[in-house]
Amino acid sequence: GRGPVTALCALVGILWAAGATACPPGHGRHFGKGASQDCDGQRLGPVSWSVRSSHPAVHMGGSARVLVEIKLHADRLPAGTRRPIAVAIVLDRSGSMQGRKWDDAAEAARSAIRRLRNGDIVSIVSYASDVRVDWPAQRFASEQRDDLLRVIGRMSPSGSTFLEGGLRKGAEQLAKFVDGVRPARVLLVSDGNANVGVQSGHGLAQVARRNAAGGIVTTTIGLGTDYNEDTMTAVADGGSGSYYYVRDSERLGDTFSKELERIMTTAARRIAVRIVPGPGVRVVDVLGYDGEAFGDGGMEIPLGELASDADRSLLVELEVHCSSRGRQRLAEVELELLDGEGERRRGRADVAVDATDDNDRVERERDLGVIGRHEEHKLAHEMRASAEMVSQGKGTEAKERLNRAAARAKQFAGRSGNKALSKSADEAQQQAQQAPAAAADAPAEREHTKKSMKARAYQMAK
């Protein structure tokens, strides 16, 4: 006879399908205020979202892996729209920042101060062996601008790198100003490895994760080639923010401007996706983001904020053990966010799969768009692995590996018409061209190539 999981799947599948106006398998059946049973997506305040799976049909018997993609797109805000913000600029003033690096970091901070408007919240925090609150968080008034600029001018670099202290203090400064409307962001800059306090990427990411749970997002900027990019990306991921690699300090001002523009045009905040797997279904992996388990096999993935006209793609890998014929629930996907006015919005979607013995159908109904997104994640993985090879002086091998991965991605993109994947493959080939020369050069050049590759792979996975 059939096992208990199979029997349960069969029963749940029959009852669920009987009570639902079903969408085609593989298309999320959305529910929410003002709309329900929309098979092609739905709006949730300023965000449109959709749920699709890679395999609407799977083979009966045994287990199968299915990818579920959750895509989000924020509305373009009207021209001139600008949100009031709360930002803590957290600057590394350790000894390694002396000279041109510090001059450019200070000017980048000054450029950010020049963009503030009355009513914004701003704090300046700096860290070396110690942590200083150089400007306590408060509402900005235009007559304070010169005072703030003078605060930056009085700083000078020396000492070690107490990154944890800067991260905590920046969030502490903003905590009392977190509300339902104003985006709150710690903007952390470092050119070196944390060597005071918590130093591991995991430990620092936990600090940033707790801050994000309280509504404070963390963005990290790695400056130069001496810092640990894995630590800085872990902090950005834990803090639901962004990560930037800036080799040349004169580009720091542009990076500050780019991130400030994103904060000022925030369309949705505190975005979270929850995956509740169906009977006989298990969450295997969340690609590109950190997730936290809850309940009986569920997974919650915080996504932070979404700026005007921005996109986000989240890919979840599920293992399906349900082997009975017919339609079965694959997962329930819940989306929650705060809109621009601070109103909490919630929506959900069910996605189903058909178990079948029709092999042709399984192949024919594959969603090449979702599979193409998975190919992009695989390419990002190969880029990170190639980056480590470059750092070890294996530039030729790195080039060959990355070129092979890019060629595979390009081939799939051609078959499926996936323009985004084709563009990523082109960029991977360009990165590969740098590998051999970098491997023969000085360690700093190898580090630059490694960080450049990893930064592109990071962006590709988002």
Tab-separated table of C-alpha atoms in Angstrom:
chain	number	residue	atom	x	y	z
A	1	GLY	CA	0.000	0.000	0.000
A	2	ARG	CA	0.929	3.669	-0.170
A	3	GLY	CA	2.978	5.256	2.607
A	4	PRO	CA	1.511	7.836	4.993
A	5	VAL	CA	3.052	10.843	3.185
A	6	THR	CA	1.705	9.702	-0.168
A	7	ALA	CA	-1.756	9.059	1.265
A	8	LEU	CA	-1.782	12.438	3.008
A	9	CYS	CA	-0.709	14.188	-0.176
A	10	ALA	CA	-3.461	12.499	-2.104
A	11	LEU	CA	-6.119	13.494	0.434
A	12	VAL	CA	-4.950	17.098	0.766
A	13	GLY	CA	-4.604	17.428	-2.994
A	14	ILE	CA	-8.156	16.231	-3.619
A	15	LEU	CA	-9.679	18.478	-0.956
A	16	TRP	CA	-7.629	21.523	-1.982
A	17	ALA	CA	-8.294	21.185	-5.707
A	18	ALA	CA	-11.994	20.620	-5.084
A	19	GLY	CA	-12.335	23.821	-3.074
A	20	ALA	CA	-10.313	26.121	-5.311
A	21	THR	CA	-10.725	27.903	-8.598
A	22	ALA	CA	-7.412	26.558	-9.752
A	23	CYS	CA	-4.801	28.461	-11.708
A	24	PRO	CA	-2.657	26.476	-14.115
A	25	PRO	CA	-0.068	24.489	-12.162
A	26	GLY	CA	3.126	26.469	-11.760
A	27	HIS	CA	1.289	29.823	-11.579
A	28	GLY	CA	0.663	31.327	-8.176
A	29	ARG	CA	-3.006	31.701	-7.244
A	30	HIS	CA	-2.937	35.109	-5.516
A	31	PHE	CA	-5.235	36.341	-2.789
A	32	GLY	CA	-5.345	39.760	-1.204
A	33	LYS	CA	-7.342	42.892	-0.581
A	34	GLY	CA	-9.185	43.906	-3.715
A	35	ALA	CA	-8.161	40.887	-5.789
A	36	SER	CA	-8.081	37.126	-5.529
A	37	GLN	CA	-7.358	34.100	-7.660
A	38	ASP	CA	-5.185	36.134	-10.027
A	39	CYS	CA	-2.925	33.680	-11.829
A	40	ASP	CA	-0.492	36.207	-13.338
A	41	GLY	CA	0.399	38.229	-10.268
A	42	GLN	CA	-1.078	40.892	-8.074
A	43	ARG	CA	-0.478	44.357	-6.666
A	44	LEU	CA	0.285	44.913	-3.020
A	45	GLY	CA	0.308	48.669	-2.477
A	46	PRO	CA	3.181	50.086	-4.566
A	47	VAL	CA	4.588	46.631	-5.374
A	48	SER	CA	3.479	44.179	-8.051
A	49	TRP	CA	4.455	40.574	-7.406
A	50	SER	CA	4.092	37.170	-8.973
A	51	VAL	CA	4.893	33.561	-8.136
A	52	ARG	CA	5.964	30.967	-10.719
A	53	SER	CA	7.514	27.512	-10.481
A	54	SER	CA	10.046	25.885	-12.760
A	55	HIS	CA	8.050	22.669	-13.200
A	56	PRO	CA	4.251	22.831	-13.291
A	57	ALA	CA	4.332	19.037	-13.673
A	58	VAL	CA	6.677	16.505	-12.079
A	59	HIS	CA	7.186	12.771	-12.504
A	60	MET	CA	5.222	10.496	-10.219
A	61	GLY	CA	7.248	8.414	-7.834
A	62	GLY	CA	10.308	9.292	-5.820
A	63	SER	CA	11.194	12.924	-5.231
A	64	ALA	CA	11.614	15.939	-7.487
A	65	ARG	CA	13.267	19.338	-7.145
A	66	VAL	CA	11.144	22.361	-8.077
A	67	LEU	CA	12.208	26.009	-8.105
A	68	VAL	CA	9.756	28.717	-7.082
A	69	GLU	CA	10.515	32.293	-8.146
A	70	ILE	CA	8.953	35.256	-6.371
A	71	LYS	CA	9.354	38.429	-8.440
A	72	LEU	CA	8.741	41.921	-7.089
A	73	HIS	CA	8.631	45.259	-8.907
A	74	ALA	CA	8.143	48.651	-7.258
A	75	ASP	CA	6.186	51.405	-8.939
A	76	ARG	CA	8.114	54.327	-10.353
A	77	LEU	CA	7.518	57.237	-7.981
A	78	PRO	CA	6.441	60.550	-9.522
A	79	ALA	CA	9.328	62.804	-10.551
A	80	GLY	CA	10.555	64.851	-7.634
A	81	THR	CA	9.242	62.462	-4.975
A	82	ARG	CA	11.660	62.324	-2.087
A	83	ARG	CA	11.122	60.490	1.211
A	84	PRO	CA	12.329	61.912	4.533
A	85	ILE	CA	15.153	59.639	5.689
A	86	ALA	CA	17.069	58.571	8.794
A	87	VAL	CA	20.715	57.793	8.088
A	88	ALA	CA	23.743	57.051	10.239
A	89	ILE	CA	27.004	57.574	8.335
A	90	VAL	CA	29.486	55.223	9.996
A	91	LEU	CA	33.081	55.925	8.956
A	92	ASP	CA	36.201	53.812	9.444
A	93	ARG	CA	38.890	56.150	10.796
A	94	SER	CA	41.468	53.445	11.532
A	95	GLY	CA	45.118	54.064	10.720
A	96	SER	CA	44.945	52.362	7.325
A	97	MET	CA	42.588	55.127	6.128
A	98	GLN	CA	45.302	57.794	6.322
A	99	GLY	CA	46.020	59.876	3.238
A	100	ARG	CA	43.940	59.906	0.066
A	101	LYS	CA	41.455	57.309	1.347
A	102	TRP	CA	40.456	59.446	4.299
A	103	ASP	CA	40.318	62.633	2.245
A	104	ASP	CA	37.928	60.988	-0.215
A	105	ALA	CA	35.842	59.325	2.522
A	106	ALA	CA	35.457	62.666	4.287
A	107	GLU	CA	34.434	64.364	1.043
A	108	ALA	CA	31.908	61.596	0.338
A	109	ALA	CA	30.394	62.183	3.786
A	110	ARG	CA	30.296	65.917	3.134
A	111	SER	CA	28.534	65.317	-0.196
A	112	ALA	CA	25.900	63.272	1.648
A	113	ILE	CA	25.423	66.050	4.204
A	114	ARG	CA	24.882	68.561	1.394
A	115	ARG	CA	21.936	66.461	0.162
A	116	LEU	CA	20.085	66.454	3.490
A	117	ARG	CA	16.825	68.362	3.848
A	118	ASN	CA	15.016	69.813	6.816
A	119	GLY	CA	13.366	67.044	8.803
A	120	ASP	CA	15.779	64.274	7.835
A	121	ILE	CA	17.438	62.414	10.695
A	122	VAL	CA	21.230	62.235	10.565
A	123	SER	CA	23.988	60.875	12.775
A	124	ILE	CA	27.744	60.690	12.231
A	125	VAL	CA	29.592	57.807	13.907
A	126	SER	CA	33.259	56.933	13.488
A	127	TYR	CA	35.264	53.955	14.657
A	128	ALA	CA	38.890	52.894	15.027
A	129	SER	CA	40.087	51.210	18.252
A	130	ASP	CA	37.179	53.065	19.854
A	131	VAL	CA	33.762	54.252	18.706
A	132	ARG	CA	32.696	57.893	18.723
A	133	VAL	CA	29.341	59.530	18.181
A	134	ASP	CA	30.561	62.611	16.354
A	135	TRP	CA	27.025	63.903	15.722
A	136	PRO	CA	24.161	62.446	17.776
A	137	ALA	CA	21.088	61.509	15.745
A	138	GLN	CA	18.698	64.440	15.458
A	139	ARG	CA	16.403	66.169	13.030
A	140	PHE	CA	18.398	68.085	10.481
A	141	ALA	CA	17.897	71.811	9.968
A	142	SER	CA	19.639	73.630	7.134
A	143	GLU	CA	21.388	76.034	9.521
A	144	GLN	CA	23.237	72.999	10.989
A	145	ARG	CA	24.870	72.053	7.696
A	146	ASP	CA	28.105	73.989	8.289
A	147	ASP	CA	28.413	72.544	11.804
A	148	LEU	CA	28.091	69.030	10.401
A	149	LEU	CA	30.701	69.718	7.749
A	150	ARG	CA	33.084	70.980	10.435
A	151	VAL	CA	32.555	67.749	12.424
A	152	ILE	CA	33.849	65.778	9.440
A	153	GLY	CA	36.793	68.155	9.091
A	154	ARG	CA	37.901	67.571	12.688
A	155	MET	CA	38.260	63.794	12.267
A	156	SER	CA	41.619	62.121	11.710
A	157	PRO	CA	42.425	58.417	11.229
A	158	SER	CA	44.472	56.252	13.623
A	159	GLY	CA	44.195	52.953	15.481
A	160	SER	CA	42.534	49.576	14.807
A	161	THR	CA	39.183	48.542	13.275
A	162	PHE	CA	36.305	48.100	15.749
A	163	LEU	CA	33.717	47.407	13.043
A	164	GLU	CA	31.234	45.793	15.429
A	165	GLY	CA	31.230	48.901	17.607
A	166	GLY	CA	30.534	51.176	14.668
A	167	LEU	CA	27.744	48.924	13.435
A	168	ARG	CA	26.030	48.776	16.816
A	169	LYS	CA	26.420	52.454	17.602
A	170	GLY	CA	25.055	53.577	14.245
A	171	ALA	CA	21.902	51.510	14.774
A	172	GLU	CA	21.547	52.674	18.379
A	173	GLN	CA	21.562	56.274	17.197
A	174	LEU	CA	18.681	55.657	14.786
A	175	ALA	CA	16.578	53.344	16.962
A	176	LYS	CA	14.363	55.992	18.557
A	177	PHE	CA	13.573	57.516	15.165
A	178	VAL	CA	12.302	54.348	13.492
A	179	ASP	CA	8.688	54.880	12.460
A	180	GLY	CA	6.280	53.546	9.872
A	181	VAL	CA	7.237	56.019	7.145
A	182	ARG	CA	10.904	57.009	7.280
A	183	PRO	CA	13.517	54.585	5.843
A	184	ALA	CA	16.347	54.071	8.370
A	185	ARG	CA	19.789	53.141	7.088
A	186	VAL	CA	23.246	52.547	8.540
A	187	LEU	CA	25.794	53.370	5.839
A	188	LEU	CA	29.024	51.675	6.920
A	189	VAL	CA	32.439	52.200	5.286
A	190	SER	CA	35.574	50.147	5.936
A	191	ASP	CA	38.897	49.557	4.215
A	192	GLY	CA	40.177	46.782	6.486
A	193	ASN	CA	39.468	43.630	8.452
A	194	ALA	CA	37.643	43.844	11.771
A	195	ASN	CA	40.266	43.229	14.474
A	196	VAL	CA	38.541	44.492	17.643
A	197	GLY	CA	35.355	42.993	19.115
A	198	VAL	CA	33.324	40.560	17.003
A	199	GLN	CA	35.394	39.798	13.909
A	200	SER	CA	33.673	36.928	12.097
A	201	GLY	CA	31.314	37.555	9.209
A	202	HIS	CA	28.684	35.371	10.845
A	203	GLY	CA	28.850	37.241	14.151
A	204	LEU	CA	28.701	40.667	12.518
A	205	ALA	CA	25.849	39.535	10.272
A	206	GLN	CA	23.898	38.553	13.401
A	207	VAL	CA	24.315	42.086	14.740
A	208	ALA	CA	23.047	43.523	11.438
A	209	ARG	CA	20.163	41.025	11.373
A	210	ARG	CA	18.946	42.167	14.796
A	211	ASN	CA	19.126	45.778	13.623
A	212	ALA	CA	17.112	44.918	10.492
A	213	ALA	CA	14.451	43.212	12.625
A	214	GLY	CA	14.040	46.587	14.331
A	215	GLY	CA	13.598	48.386	11.019
A	216	ILE	CA	17.190	49.571	10.478
A	217	VAL	CA	18.808	48.419	7.220
A	218	THR	CA	22.605	48.191	6.850
A	219	THR	CA	24.518	48.943	3.654
A	220	THR	CA	28.267	48.247	3.532
A	221	ILE	CA	30.954	49.823	1.360
A	222	GLY	CA	34.290	48.049	1.059
A	223	LEU	CA	37.080	50.455	0.175
A	224	GLY	CA	40.372	49.376	-1.420
A	225	THR	CA	41.647	45.800	-1.572
A	226	ASP	CA	42.598	45.004	2.029
A	227	TYR	CA	39.205	44.313	3.587
A	228	ASN	CA	37.377	40.964	3.769
A	229	GLU	CA	34.626	41.102	1.136
A	230	ASP	CA	32.911	37.999	2.541
A	231	THR	CA	32.483	39.782	5.892
A	232	MET	CA	31.111	42.921	4.268
A	233	THR	CA	28.639	41.005	2.101
A	234	ALA	CA	27.537	38.955	5.133
A	235	VAL	CA	26.815	42.168	7.058
A	236	ALA	CA	24.876	43.617	4.113
A	237	ASP	CA	22.871	40.404	3.724
A	238	GLY	CA	22.193	40.164	7.441
A	239	GLY	CA	21.161	43.817	7.446
A	240	SER	CA	18.877	43.429	4.371
A	241	GLY	CA	20.896	46.140	2.635
A	242	SER	CA	23.338	46.527	-0.248
A	243	TYR	CA	27.050	45.908	-0.678
A	244	TYR	CA	29.437	47.985	-2.805
A	245	TYR	CA	33.069	47.430	-3.722
A	246	VAL	CA	34.978	50.676	-4.293
A	247	ARG	CA	38.612	50.168	-5.266
A	248	ASP	CA	39.515	53.807	-5.853
A	249	SER	CA	38.495	56.156	-3.082
A	250	GLU	CA	37.671	59.000	-5.481
A	251	ARG	CA	34.627	56.932	-6.540
A	252	LEU	CA	33.304	56.834	-2.987
A	253	GLY	CA	31.246	59.998	-3.469
A	254	ASP	CA	29.400	58.451	-6.419
A	255	THR	CA	28.627	55.362	-4.345
A	256	PHE	CA	27.275	57.476	-1.488
A	257	SER	CA	25.090	59.392	-3.935
A	258	LYS	CA	23.748	56.200	-5.498
A	259	GLU	CA	22.790	54.718	-2.146
A	260	LEU	CA	21.272	57.949	-0.848
A	261	GLU	CA	19.134	58.171	-3.980
A	262	ARG	CA	17.847	54.665	-3.305
A	263	ILE	CA	16.970	55.563	0.284
A	264	MET	CA	15.258	58.818	-0.692
A	265	THR	CA	13.099	57.076	-3.302
A	266	THR	CA	12.079	54.074	-1.197
A	267	ALA	CA	8.757	52.669	-2.421
A	268	ALA	CA	8.302	49.861	0.128
A	269	ARG	CA	9.989	48.917	3.399
A	270	ARG	CA	10.372	45.965	5.749
A	271	ILE	CA	9.577	43.517	2.971
A	272	ALA	CA	9.430	39.865	4.012
A	273	VAL	CA	8.539	36.682	2.159
A	274	ARG	CA	7.384	33.557	3.988
A	275	ILE	CA	7.326	30.133	2.405
A	276	VAL	CA	4.989	27.542	3.913
A	277	PRO	CA	5.608	24.216	2.142
A	278	GLY	CA	2.720	21.884	1.394
A	279	PRO	CA	2.434	18.307	2.685
A	280	GLY	CA	5.386	16.213	1.598
A	281	VAL	CA	7.345	19.294	0.501
A	282	ARG	CA	10.634	20.525	2.016
A	283	VAL	CA	12.518	23.816	1.609
A	284	VAL	CA	16.003	22.869	0.383
A	285	ASP	CA	17.582	26.267	-0.234
A	286	VAL	CA	16.961	29.984	-0.613
A	287	LEU	CA	19.250	31.341	-3.315
A	288	GLY	CA	20.882	34.731	-2.900
A	289	TYR	CA	19.319	35.622	0.448
A	290	ASP	CA	19.395	34.549	4.088
A	291	GLY	CA	16.315	32.844	5.460
A	292	GLU	CA	15.178	31.875	8.944
A	293	ALA	CA	13.222	28.705	9.646
A	294	PHE	CA	9.900	28.918	11.471
A	295	GLY	CA	7.068	26.568	12.361
A	296	ASP	CA	6.973	23.170	10.733
A	297	GLY	CA	9.404	23.586	7.841
A	298	GLY	CA	8.552	27.183	6.914
A	299	MET	CA	11.121	29.770	5.866
A	300	GLU	CA	11.047	33.563	6.278
A	301	ILE	CA	13.245	35.728	4.060
A	302	PRO	CA	13.612	39.444	4.900
A	303	LEU	CA	14.221	41.547	1.788
A	304	GLY	CA	14.627	44.995	3.312
A	305	GLU	CA	13.539	47.844	1.068
A	306	LEU	CA	12.630	48.359	-2.570
A	307	ALA	CA	13.393	51.650	-4.296
A	308	SER	CA	11.368	53.350	-7.011
A	309	ASP	CA	11.153	51.257	-10.224
A	310	ALA	CA	13.391	48.550	-8.730
A	311	ASP	CA	13.088	44.793	-9.194
A	312	ARG	CA	13.814	41.883	-6.887
A	313	SER	CA	13.900	38.166	-7.641
A	314	LEU	CA	13.864	35.479	-4.971
A	315	LEU	CA	14.414	31.828	-5.884
A	316	VAL	CA	13.490	29.000	-3.490
A	317	GLU	CA	14.374	25.363	-4.119
A	318	LEU	CA	11.821	22.805	-2.897
A	319	GLU	CA	11.941	19.028	-2.716
A	320	VAL	CA	8.613	17.353	-3.480
A	321	HIS	CA	8.003	13.865	-2.080
A	322	CYS	CA	4.321	13.695	-2.952
A	323	SER	CA	3.943	10.846	-5.466
A	324	SER	CA	0.188	10.546	-5.969
A	325	ARG	CA	-1.275	11.468	-9.341
A	326	GLY	CA	-3.034	14.806	-9.643
A	327	ARG	CA	-2.676	18.359	-8.420
A	328	GLN	CA	-0.971	19.013	-5.105
A	329	ARG	CA	-0.170	22.160	-3.185
A	330	LEU	CA	3.517	22.942	-3.545
A	331	ALA	CA	3.699	25.912	-1.194
A	332	GLU	CA	1.922	28.940	0.145
A	333	VAL	CA	3.866	32.183	-0.329
A	334	GLU	CA	3.129	35.154	1.912
A	335	LEU	CA	4.346	38.694	1.202
A	336	GLU	CA	4.306	41.482	3.765
A	337	LEU	CA	5.536	45.075	3.458
A	338	LEU	CA	5.087	48.666	4.561
A	339	ASP	CA	4.043	51.046	1.798
A	340	GLY	CA	5.213	54.660	1.468
A	341	GLU	CA	2.662	55.869	4.014
A	342	GLY	CA	3.619	53.238	6.554
A	343	GLU	CA	0.542	51.077	6.012
A	344	ARG	CA	1.175	47.369	6.435
A	345	ARG	CA	0.166	45.308	3.410
A	346	ARG	CA	-0.166	41.538	3.251
A	347	GLY	CA	-0.851	39.145	0.418
A	348	ARG	CA	-0.502	35.454	-0.268
A	349	ALA	CA	-0.364	33.064	-3.168
A	350	ASP	CA	-0.702	29.306	-3.516
A	351	VAL	CA	1.359	27.471	-6.112
A	352	ALA	CA	0.574	23.928	-7.204
A	353	VAL	CA	2.234	21.073	-9.050
A	354	ASP	CA	0.756	18.174	-11.017
A	355	ALA	CA	2.186	14.705	-10.461
A	356	THR	CA	2.003	12.793	-13.744
A	357	ASP	CA	3.412	9.818	-15.620
A	358	ASP	CA	3.460	11.857	-18.853
A	359	ASN	CA	7.187	12.424	-19.394
A	360	ASP	CA	6.621	14.612	-22.441
A	361	ARG	CA	4.408	16.936	-20.441
A	362	VAL	CA	6.995	17.332	-17.685
A	363	GLU	CA	9.572	18.440	-20.257
A	364	ARG	CA	7.195	20.500	-22.381
A	365	GLU	CA	5.759	22.612	-19.539
A	366	ARG	CA	9.053	23.616	-17.914
A	367	ASP	CA	9.145	27.376	-17.237
A	368	LEU	CA	12.354	28.458	-18.977
A	369	GLY	CA	12.180	31.888	-17.381
A	370	VAL	CA	12.430	30.449	-13.859
A	371	ILE	CA	15.066	27.934	-14.940
A	372	GLY	CA	17.010	30.743	-16.593
A	373	ARG	CA	17.063	32.615	-13.289
A	374	HIS	CA	18.523	29.483	-11.709
A	375	GLU	CA	21.171	29.403	-14.449
A	376	GLU	CA	22.077	32.966	-13.481
A	377	HIS	CA	22.576	31.861	-9.875
A	378	LYS	CA	24.775	28.999	-11.066
A	379	LEU	CA	26.838	31.456	-13.107
A	380	ALA	CA	27.235	33.682	-10.040
A	381	HIS	CA	28.482	30.648	-8.089
A	382	GLU	CA	31.060	29.903	-10.780
A	383	MET	CA	32.169	33.532	-10.759
A	384	ARG	CA	32.755	33.438	-7.002
A	385	ALA	CA	34.709	30.175	-7.304
A	386	SER	CA	36.791	31.612	-10.151
A	387	ALA	CA	37.469	34.727	-8.068
A	388	GLU	CA	39.007	32.608	-5.313
A	389	MET	CA	41.192	30.855	-7.898
A	390	VAL	CA	42.445	34.230	-9.139
A	391	SER	CA	43.364	35.194	-5.579
A	392	GLN	CA	45.421	31.978	-5.325
A	393	GLY	CA	47.339	32.833	-8.503
A	394	LYS	CA	45.466	30.335	-10.697
A	395	GLY	CA	44.412	32.911	-13.259
A	396	THR	CA	44.519	30.650	-16.313
A	397	GLU	CA	42.391	27.979	-14.657
A	398	ALA	CA	39.981	30.659	-13.420
A	399	LYS	CA	39.591	32.048	-16.916
A	400	GLU	CA	38.875	28.623	-18.374
A	401	ARG	CA	36.354	27.766	-15.675
A	402	LEU	CA	34.460	31.032	-15.956
A	403	ASN	CA	34.459	30.974	-19.760
A	404	ARG	CA	32.968	27.457	-19.719
A	405	ALA	CA	30.255	28.562	-17.307
A	406	ALA	CA	29.519	31.658	-19.400
A	407	ALA	CA	29.288	29.576	-22.582
A	408	ARG	CA	26.758	27.227	-20.937
A	409	ALA	CA	24.701	30.175	-19.747
A	410	LYS	CA	24.885	31.806	-23.173
A	411	GLN	CA	23.684	28.608	-24.822
A	412	PHE	CA	20.685	28.334	-22.505
A	413	ALA	CA	19.915	32.037	-22.956
A	414	GLY	CA	19.877	31.548	-26.712
A	415	ARG	CA	17.447	28.635	-26.496
A	416	SER	CA	15.119	30.362	-24.071
A	417	GLY	CA	15.408	33.960	-25.267
A	418	ASN	CA	16.511	35.070	-21.799
A	419	LYS	CA	18.115	38.498	-22.342
A	420	ALA	CA	19.063	39.024	-18.697
A	421	LEU	CA	20.983	35.737	-18.608
A	422	SER	CA	22.687	36.574	-21.903
A	423	LYS	CA	23.832	39.917	-20.486
A	424	SER	CA	25.175	38.226	-17.337
A	425	ALA	CA	27.053	35.703	-19.493
A	426	ASP	CA	28.650	38.557	-21.458
A	427	GLU	CA	29.746	40.215	-18.217
A	428	ALA	CA	31.187	36.922	-16.953
A	429	GLN	CA	33.258	36.606	-20.123
A	430	GLN	CA	34.537	40.153	-19.631
A	431	GLN	CA	35.511	39.320	-16.056
A	432	ALA	CA	37.304	36.204	-17.282
A	433	GLN	CA	39.489	38.283	-19.577
A	434	GLN	CA	41.034	39.994	-16.541
A	435	ALA	CA	42.004	36.775	-14.778
A	436	PRO	CA	45.303	35.676	-16.406
A	437	ALA	CA	46.994	39.083	-16.255
A	438	ALA	CA	45.829	39.644	-12.704
A	439	ALA	CA	47.254	36.312	-11.579
A	440	ALA	CA	50.693	37.268	-12.856
A	441	ASP	CA	50.599	40.674	-11.175
A	442	ALA	CA	50.983	41.941	-7.631
A	443	PRO	CA	48.749	40.605	-4.841
A	444	ALA	CA	46.792	43.874	-4.794
A	445	GLU	CA	45.836	43.377	-8.434
A	446	ARG	CA	44.734	39.825	-7.746
A	447	GLU	CA	42.671	41.069	-4.803
A	448	HIS	CA	41.067	43.712	-7.000
A	449	THR	CA	40.062	41.122	-9.598
A	450	LYS	CA	38.725	38.814	-6.889
A	451	LYS	CA	36.651	41.555	-5.286
A	452	SER	CA	35.389	42.812	-8.623
A	453	MET	CA	34.226	39.318	-9.623
A	454	LYS	CA	32.585	38.678	-6.265
A	455	ALA	CA	30.819	42.040	-6.278
A	456	ARG	CA	29.329	41.287	-9.690
A	457	ALA	CA	28.305	37.802	-8.555
A	458	TYR	CA	26.630	39.358	-5.491
A	459	GLN	CA	24.601	41.715	-7.669
A	460	MET	CA	23.715	38.874	-10.057
A	461	ALA	CA	22.246	36.827	-7.215
A	462	LYS	CA	19.846	39.644	-6.217
